[in-house]
Amino acid sequence: EVQLVESGGDLVQPGGSLRLSCAVSGFTFSSYEMNWVRQPPGKGLEWVSSISGRGNTLYYADSVKGRFTISRDNAKKSLYLQMNSLRAEDTAVYYCARGRIEMATKDYSMDVWGIGTTVTVSS
Amino acid sequence: DIQMTQSPSSLSASVGDRVNITCRASQSISIYLNWYQQQPGKAPKVLIYAASSLGSGVPSRFSGSGSGTDFTLLISSLQPEDFATYYCQQSYSSLYSFGGGTRVEIK
């Protein structure tokens, strides 16, 4: 069974740091681009970051660029998000999501999601 | 960056109703548009990919159309399990972005 399980969410003070993890199973992890997507309480989805299968191509939303770092360990089948200089507006449920490219159209969607981990930034 | 705008932000409908949700991109994105459904307290699920292709296991009452900048998600006959929030997402740019969401509520 394909599964993504996030962990590492916590209550942290503004300016603090946190590292999220996503453990995957049930598919060839290194073959897939992976994403972090967040959802503030009562609000919509915001794409945060993505990383290629080999880990050599990274993208970030402007809202987190320079503060967050995405990484992966294909041997451990794990995805990470290092979050520094945290702000109140970073408070959200953070989901990891698998990227899938549809061969016929080359469209890219996020076809498998974890259940999320909650990050709260507050003093 | 590509901005995605959905309308309406919320709607009330009855079981059996036909429901349309629209999504507009700030620039042309060809057909690189996906629709997701999110039930309360759950992770999103992909409904439609590449603007009009039905996701795996998704009922045929869901359909998508459009290309360029304007897209539509149609639910032909609303069912009780369809009351949820729907999001569009563009994949034309590698800086993937979502629309603000449309909450479908029971009338």
mmCIF file with all atom_site columns, N, CA, C and O in Angstrom, chain B residues 64-83:
data_model
loop_
_atom_site.group_PDB
_atom_site.id
_atom_site.type_symbol
_atom_site.label_atom_id
_atom_site.label_alt_id
_atom_site.label_comp_id
_atom_site.label_asym_id
_atom_site.label_entity_id
_atom_site.label_seq_id
_atom_site.pdbx_PDB_ins_code
_atom_site.Cartn_x
_atom_site.Cartn_y
_atom_site.Cartn_z
_atom_site.occupancy
_atom_site.B_iso_or_equiv
_atom_site.pdbx_formal_charge
_atom_site.auth_seq_id
_atom_site.auth_comp_id
_atom_site.auth_asym_id
_atom_site.auth_atom_id
_atom_site.pdbx_PDB_model_num
ATOM 1  N N  . GLY B 1 64 ? -14.358 17.908 -16.011 1.00 0.00 ? 64 GLY B N  1
ATOM 2  C CA . GLY B 1 64 ? -13.630 19.160 -16.097 1.00 0.00 ? 64 GLY B CA 1
ATOM 3  C C  . GLY B 1 64 ? -13.499 19.592 -17.539 1.00 0.00 ? 64 GLY B C  1
ATOM 4  O O  . GLY B 1 64 ? -13.493 18.755 -18.458 1.00 0.00 ? 64 GLY B O  1
ATOM 5  N N  . SER B 1 65 ? -13.412 20.902 -17.742 1.00 0.00 ? 65 SER B N  1
ATOM 6  C CA . SER B 1 65 ? -13.249 21.432 -19.085 1.00 0.00 ? 65 SER B CA 1
ATOM 7  C C  . SER B 1 65 ? -12.440 22.712 -19.025 1.00 0.00 ? 65 SER B C  1
ATOM 8  O O  . SER B 1 65 ? -12.228 23.292 -17.940 1.00 0.00 ? 65 SER B O  1
ATOM 9  N N  . GLY B 1 66 ? -12.002 23.135 -20.215 1.00 0.00 ? 66 GLY B N  1
ATOM 10 C CA . GLY B 1 66 ? -11.282 24.395 -20.324 1.00 0.00 ? 66 GLY B CA 1
ATOM 11 C C  . GLY B 1 66 ? -9.855  24.226 -20.792 1.00 0.00 ? 66 GLY B C  1
ATOM 12 O O  . GLY B 1 66 ? -9.294  23.128 -20.803 1.00 0.00 ? 66 GLY B O  1
ATOM 13 N N  . SER B 1 67 ? -9.284  25.349 -21.198 1.00 0.00 ? 67 SER B N  1
ATOM 14 C CA . SER B 1 67 ? -7.875  25.407 -21.568 1.00 0.00 ? 67 SER B CA 1
ATOM 15 C C  . SER B 1 67 ? -7.478  26.881 -21.617 1.00 0.00 ? 67 SER B C  1
ATOM 16 O O  . SER B 1 67 ? -8.346  27.760 -21.688 1.00 0.00 ? 67 SER B O  1
ATOM 17 N N  . GLY B 1 68 ? -6.197  27.128 -21.588 1.00 0.00 ? 68 GLY B N  1
ATOM 18 C CA . GLY B 1 68 ? -5.732  28.515 -21.589 1.00 0.00 ? 68 GLY B CA 1
ATOM 19 C C  . GLY B 1 68 ? -5.807  29.124 -20.208 1.00 0.00 ? 68 GLY B C  1
ATOM 20 O O  . GLY B 1 68 ? -4.998  28.797 -19.338 1.00 0.00 ? 68 GLY B O  1
ATOM 21 N N  . THR B 1 69 ? -6.792  29.989 -19.988 1.00 0.00 ? 69 THR B N  1
ATOM 22 C CA . THR B 1 69 ? -6.914  30.656 -18.690 1.00 0.00 ? 69 THR B CA 1
ATOM 23 C C  . THR B 1 69 ? -8.199  30.316 -17.931 1.00 0.00 ? 69 THR B C  1
ATOM 24 O O  . THR B 1 69 ? -8.284  30.593 -16.728 1.00 0.00 ? 69 THR B O  1
ATOM 25 N N  . ASP B 1 70 ? -9.187  29.739 -18.599 1.00 0.00 ? 70 ASP B N  1
ATOM 26 C CA . ASP B 1 70 ? -10.487 29.525 -17.964 1.00 0.00 ? 70 ASP B CA 1
ATOM 27 C C  . ASP B 1 70 ? -10.871 28.057 -17.925 1.00 0.00 ? 70 ASP B C  1
ATOM 28 O O  . ASP B 1 70 ? -10.859 27.375 -18.959 1.00 0.00 ? 70 ASP B O  1
ATOM 29 N N  . PHE B 1 71 ? -11.248 27.603 -16.737 1.00 0.00 ? 71 PHE B N  1
ATOM 30 C CA . PHE B 1 71 ? -11.522 26.190 -16.498 1.00 0.00 ? 71 PHE B CA 1
ATOM 31 C C  . PHE B 1 71 ? -12.779 26.042 -15.646 1.00 0.00 ? 71 PHE B C  1
ATOM 32 O O  . PHE B 1 71 ? -13.126 26.935 -14.868 1.00 0.00 ? 71 PHE B O  1
ATOM 33 N N  . THR B 1 72 ? -13.425 24.886 -15.806 1.00 0.00 ? 72 THR B N  1
ATOM 34 C CA . THR B 1 72 ? -14.656 24.617 -15.066 1.00 0.00 ? 72 THR B CA 1
ATOM 35 C C  . THR B 1 72 ? -14.647 23.202 -14.529 1.00 0.00 ? 72 THR B C  1
ATOM 36 O O  . THR B 1 72 ? -14.244 22.266 -15.231 1.00 0.00 ? 72 THR B O  1
ATOM 37 N N  . LEU B 1 73 ? -15.094 23.057 -13.296 1.00 0.00 ? 73 LEU B N  1
ATOM 38 C CA . LEU B 1 73 ? -15.390 21.745 -12.717 1.00 0.00 ? 73 LEU B CA 1
ATOM 39 C C  . LEU B 1 73 ? -16.903 21.642 -12.619 1.00 0.00 ? 73 LEU B C  1
ATOM 40 O O  . LEU B 1 73 ? -17.553 22.530 -12.064 1.00 0.00 ? 73 LEU B O  1
ATOM 41 N N  . LEU B 1 74 ? -17.449 20.571 -13.177 1.00 0.00 ? 74 LEU B N  1
ATOM 42 C CA . LEU B 1 74 ? -18.892 20.343 -13.154 1.00 0.00 ? 74 LEU B CA 1
ATOM 43 C C  . LEU B 1 74 ? -19.197 19.091 -12.346 1.00 0.00 ? 74 LEU B C  1
ATOM 44 O O  . LEU B 1 74 ? -18.581 18.049 -12.552 1.00 0.00 ? 74 LEU B O  1
ATOM 45 N N  . ILE B 1 75 ? -20.135 19.209 -11.425 1.00 0.00 ? 75 ILE B N  1
ATOM 46 C CA . ILE B 1 75 ? -20.705 18.046 -10.745 1.00 0.00 ? 75 ILE B CA 1
ATOM 47 C C  . ILE B 1 75 ? -22.130 17.939 -11.267 1.00 0.00 ? 75 ILE B C  1
ATOM 48 O O  . ILE B 1 75 ? -22.957 18.826 -11.025 1.00 0.00 ? 75 ILE B O  1
ATOM 49 N N  . SER B 1 76 ? -22.418 16.887 -12.005 1.00 0.00 ? 76 SER B N  1
ATOM 50 C CA . SER B 1 76 ? -23.690 16.826 -12.751 1.00 0.00 ? 76 SER B CA 1
ATOM 51 C C  . SER B 1 76 ? -24.898 16.599 -11.850 1.00 0.00 ? 76 SER B C  1
ATOM 52 O O  . SER B 1 76 ? -25.984 17.094 -12.118 1.00 0.00 ? 76 SER B O  1
ATOM 53 N N  . SER B 1 77 ? -24.720 15.853 -10.780 1.00 0.00 ? 77 SER B N  1
ATOM 54 C CA . SER B 1 77 ? -25.816 15.578 -9.849  1.00 0.00 ? 77 SER B CA 1
ATOM 55 C C  . SER B 1 77 ? -25.203 15.411 -8.465  1.00 0.00 ? 77 SER B C  1
ATOM 56 O O  . SER B 1 77 ? -24.675 14.342 -8.139  1.00 0.00 ? 77 SER B O  1
ATOM 57 N N  . LEU B 1 78 ? -25.291 16.450 -7.666  1.00 0.00 ? 78 LEU B N  1
ATOM 58 C CA . LEU B 1 78 ? -24.596 16.491 -6.381  1.00 0.00 ? 78 LEU B CA 1
ATOM 59 C C  . LEU B 1 78 ? -25.074 15.386 -5.444  1.00 0.00 ? 78 LEU B C  1
ATOM 60 O O  . LEU B 1 78 ? -26.287 15.175 -5.284  1.00 0.00 ? 78 LEU B O  1
ATOM 61 N N  . GLN B 1 79 ? -24.136 14.673 -4.868  1.00 0.00 ? 79 GLN B N  1
ATOM 62 C CA . GLN B 1 79 ? -24.426 13.603 -3.917  1.00 0.00 ? 79 GLN B CA 1
ATOM 63 C C  . GLN B 1 79 ? -23.998 14.015 -2.508  1.00 0.00 ? 79 GLN B C  1
ATOM 64 O O  . GLN B 1 79 ? -23.174 14.914 -2.362  1.00 0.00 ? 79 GLN B O  1
ATOM 65 N N  . PRO B 1 80 ? -24.555 13.376 -1.481  1.00 0.00 ? 80 PRO B N  1
ATOM 66 C CA . PRO B 1 80 ? -24.217 13.786 -0.106  1.00 0.00 ? 80 PRO B CA 1
ATOM 67 C C  . PRO B 1 80 ? -22.714 13.796 0.188   1.00 0.00 ? 80 PRO B C  1
ATOM 68 O O  . PRO B 1 80 ? -22.234 14.674 0.910   1.00 0.00 ? 80 PRO B O  1
ATOM 69 N N  . GLU B 1 81 ? -21.996 12.866 -0.404  1.00 0.00 ? 81 GLU B N  1
ATOM 70 C CA . GLU B 1 81 ? -20.547 12.788 -0.136  1.00 0.00 ? 81 GLU B CA 1
ATOM 71 C C  . GLU B 1 81 ? -19.738 13.856 -0.875  1.00 0.00 ? 81 GLU B C  1
ATOM 72 O O  . GLU B 1 81 ? -18.529 13.955 -0.695  1.00 0.00 ? 81 GLU B O  1
ATOM 73 N N  . ASP B 1 82 ? -20.419 14.642 -1.723  1.00 0.00 ? 82 ASP B N  1
ATOM 74 C CA . ASP B 1 82 ? -19.723 15.681 -2.499  1.00 0.00 ? 82 ASP B CA 1
ATOM 75 C C  . ASP B 1 82 ? -19.639 17.008 -1.758  1.00 0.00 ? 82 ASP B C  1
ATOM 76 O O  . ASP B 1 82 ? -18.998 17.947 -2.265  1.00 0.00 ? 82 ASP B O  1
ATOM 77 N N  . PHE B 1 83 ? -20.275 17.104 -0.615  1.00 0.00 ? 83 PHE B N  1
ATOM 78 C CA . PHE B 1 83 ? -20.184 18.345 0.151   1.00 0.00 ? 83 PHE B CA 1
ATOM 79 C C  . PHE B 1 83 ? -18.787 18.418 0.764   1.00 0.00 ? 83 PHE B C  1
ATOM 80 O O  . PHE B 1 83 ? -18.424 17.631 1.639   1.00 0.00 ? 83 PHE B O  1
#
